[in-house]
Amino acid sequence: HTVGPKMGEGDEDTKLTSAIRSVLKLASDKGLTSISVPAISAGIYGFPKDRCAKILVNETRKFLLESPDSSLNLVEFCLFDKESFEFFCNALI
């Protein structure tokens, strides 16, 4: 579980980056092989879905590339609407 930033708090991109990094590191430290991650803060906290997708995908990719010994081998993004799905698909390209 993680808490993401609320829009309007300031420095939201950095806070979201920190949140996903913490999630990935904790999962790896616990020896997990897979996790499911929602579009953190893109719901009621009002974080723009396109920015959320870019940050989560880029930071996940970066973590996996920089941590070849990590136990994680599957990170699934659990998305609840078509718009989020499309933003995440575009971020993966």
PDB file of C-alpha atoms in Angstrom:
ATOM      1  CA  HIS A   1       0.000   0.000   0.000  1.00  0.00           C
ATOM      2  CA  THR A   2       1.185   3.514  -0.745  1.00  0.00           C
ATOM      3  CA  VAL A   3      -0.263   6.980  -0.553  1.00  0.00           C
ATOM      4  CA  GLY A   4       0.196   9.166  -3.575  1.00  0.00           C
ATOM      5  CA  PRO A   5       0.113  12.943  -3.836  1.00  0.00           C
ATOM      6  CA  LYS A   6      -3.017  15.056  -4.019  1.00  0.00           C
ATOM      7  CA  MET A   7      -3.057  17.612  -6.805  1.00  0.00           C
ATOM      8  CA  GLY A   8      -2.414  21.068  -5.453  1.00  0.00           C
ATOM      9  CA  GLU A   9      -0.004  19.949  -2.717  1.00  0.00           C
ATOM     10  CA  GLY A  10       2.984  20.953  -4.796  1.00  0.00           C
ATOM     11  CA  ASP A  11       5.815  18.835  -6.185  1.00  0.00           C
ATOM     12  CA  GLU A  12       3.336  16.111  -7.153  1.00  0.00           C
ATOM     13  CA  ASP A  13       5.510  14.488  -9.843  1.00  0.00           C
ATOM     14  CA  THR A  14       8.381  14.025  -7.407  1.00  0.00           C
ATOM     15  CA  LYS A  15       6.035  12.632  -4.755  1.00  0.00           C
ATOM     16  CA  LEU A  16       4.505  10.146  -7.200  1.00  0.00           C
ATOM     17  CA  THR A  17       7.968   9.112  -8.380  1.00  0.00           C
ATOM     18  CA  SER A  18       8.980   8.510  -4.772  1.00  0.00           C
ATOM     19  CA  ALA A  19       5.804   6.519  -4.089  1.00  0.00           C
ATOM     20  CA  ILE A  20       6.303   4.072  -6.972  1.00  0.00           C
ATOM     21  CA  ARG A  21      10.007   3.690  -6.222  1.00  0.00           C
ATOM     22  CA  SER A  22       9.156   2.834  -2.612  1.00  0.00           C
ATOM     23  CA  VAL A  23       6.559   0.277  -3.712  1.00  0.00           C
ATOM     24  CA  LEU A  24       8.955  -1.452  -6.097  1.00  0.00           C
ATOM     25  CA  LYS A  25      11.825  -1.483  -3.611  1.00  0.00           C
ATOM     26  CA  LEU A  26       9.657  -2.842  -0.800  1.00  0.00           C
ATOM     27  CA  ALA A  27       8.225  -5.579  -3.027  1.00  0.00           C
ATOM     28  CA  SER A  28      11.713  -6.573  -4.102  1.00  0.00           C
ATOM     29  CA  ASP A  29      13.071  -6.430  -0.543  1.00  0.00           C
ATOM     30  CA  LYS A  30      10.236  -8.742   0.560  1.00  0.00           C
ATOM     31  CA  GLY A  31      11.146 -11.216  -2.189  1.00  0.00           C
ATOM     32  CA  LEU A  32       7.903 -10.813  -4.111  1.00  0.00           C
ATOM     33  CA  THR A  33       7.945 -12.000  -7.706  1.00  0.00           C
ATOM     34  CA  SER A  34       4.903 -10.030  -8.876  1.00  0.00           C
ATOM     35  CA  ILE A  35       2.806  -7.051  -7.864  1.00  0.00           C
ATOM     36  CA  SER A  36      -0.210  -5.185  -9.163  1.00  0.00           C
ATOM     37  CA  VAL A  37      -0.115  -1.388  -9.143  1.00  0.00           C
ATOM     38  CA  PRO A  38      -3.099   0.928  -9.693  1.00  0.00           C
ATOM     39  CA  ALA A  39      -2.906   4.356 -11.312  1.00  0.00           C
ATOM     40  CA  ILE A  40      -1.701   5.897  -8.042  1.00  0.00           C
ATOM     41  CA  SER A  41      -3.347   9.282  -7.307  1.00  0.00           C
ATOM     42  CA  ALA A  42      -5.156   9.392 -10.675  1.00  0.00           C
ATOM     43  CA  GLY A  43      -8.559   8.878  -9.079  1.00  0.00           C
ATOM     44  CA  ILE A  44      -9.958  11.029  -6.313  1.00  0.00           C
ATOM     45  CA  TYR A  45      -6.610  12.775  -5.770  1.00  0.00           C
ATOM     46  CA  GLY A  46      -6.910  14.318  -9.242  1.00  0.00           C
ATOM     47  CA  PHE A  47      -3.457  13.509 -10.608  1.00  0.00           C
ATOM     48  CA  PRO A  48      -3.578  13.723 -14.435  1.00  0.00           C
ATOM     49  CA  LYS A  49      -3.831  10.203 -15.832  1.00  0.00           C
ATOM     50  CA  ASP A  50      -1.372  10.816 -18.659  1.00  0.00           C
ATOM     51  CA  ARG A  51       1.332  12.084 -16.292  1.00  0.00           C
ATOM     52  CA  CYS A  52       0.613   9.249 -13.881  1.00  0.00           C
ATOM     53  CA  ALA A  53       1.053   6.679 -16.633  1.00  0.00           C
ATOM     54  CA  LYS A  54       4.348   8.170 -17.819  1.00  0.00           C
ATOM     55  CA  ILE A  55       5.798   8.338 -14.313  1.00  0.00           C
ATOM     56  CA  LEU A  56       4.698   4.854 -13.239  1.00  0.00           C
ATOM     57  CA  VAL A  57       5.780   3.158 -16.461  1.00  0.00           C
ATOM     58  CA  ASN A  58       9.106   5.000 -16.673  1.00  0.00           C
ATOM     59  CA  GLU A  59      10.005   4.436 -13.024  1.00  0.00           C
ATOM     60  CA  THR A  60       9.007   0.766 -13.180  1.00  0.00           C
ATOM     61  CA  ARG A  61      11.075   0.254 -16.319  1.00  0.00           C
ATOM     62  CA  LYS A  62      14.015   2.089 -14.742  1.00  0.00           C
ATOM     63  CA  PHE A  63      13.793   0.051 -11.525  1.00  0.00           C
ATOM     64  CA  LEU A  64      13.693  -3.283 -13.349  1.00  0.00           C
ATOM     65  CA  LEU A  65      16.617  -2.346 -15.608  1.00  0.00           C
ATOM     66  CA  GLU A  66      18.722  -1.038 -12.729  1.00  0.00           C
ATOM     67  CA  SER A  67      17.892  -3.951 -10.411  1.00  0.00           C
ATOM     68  CA  PRO A  68      18.699  -7.127 -12.363  1.00  0.00           C
ATOM     69  CA  ASP A  69      18.900  -9.149  -9.137  1.00  0.00           C
ATOM     70  CA  SER A  70      15.425  -8.068  -8.003  1.00  0.00           C
ATOM     71  CA  SER A  71      12.969 -10.854  -7.244  1.00  0.00           C
ATOM     72  CA  LEU A  72      10.310  -8.931  -9.198  1.00  0.00           C
ATOM     73  CA  ASN A  73       9.652 -10.325 -12.645  1.00  0.00           C
ATOM     74  CA  LEU A  74       6.076  -9.110 -13.187  1.00  0.00           C
ATOM     75  CA  VAL A  75       4.534  -5.703 -12.521  1.00  0.00           C
ATOM     76  CA  GLU A  76       0.915  -5.414 -13.612  1.00  0.00           C
ATOM     77  CA  PHE A  77      -0.882  -2.098 -13.831  1.00  0.00           C
ATOM     78  CA  CYS A  78      -4.443  -2.502 -12.561  1.00  0.00           C
ATOM     79  CA  LEU A  79      -6.533   0.091 -14.393  1.00  0.00           C
ATOM     80  CA  PHE A  80     -10.191   0.869 -13.896  1.00  0.00           C
ATOM     81  CA  ASP A  81     -11.152   2.799 -17.008  1.00  0.00           C
ATOM     82  CA  LYS A  82     -10.449   2.876 -20.727  1.00  0.00           C
ATOM     83  CA  GLU A  83      -8.833   6.312 -20.618  1.00  0.00           C
ATOM     84  CA  SER A  84      -6.235   5.150 -18.081  1.00  0.00           C
ATOM     85  CA  PHE A  85      -5.642   1.998 -20.119  1.00  0.00           C
ATOM     86  CA  GLU A  86      -4.941   4.065 -23.229  1.00  0.00           C
ATOM     87  CA  PHE A  87      -2.529   6.374 -21.392  1.00  0.00           C
ATOM     88  CA  PHE A  88      -0.634   3.407 -19.963  1.00  0.00           C
ATOM     89  CA  CYS A  89      -0.497   1.710 -23.374  1.00  0.00           C
ATOM     90  CA  ASN A  90       0.965   4.888 -24.876  1.00  0.00           C
ATOM     91  CA  ALA A  91       3.492   5.172 -22.048  1.00  0.00           C
ATOM     92  CA  LEU A  92       4.650   1.615 -22.724  1.00  0.00           C
ATOM     93  CA  ILE A  93       5.435   2.364 -26.365  1.00  0.00           C
TER      94      ILE A  93
END
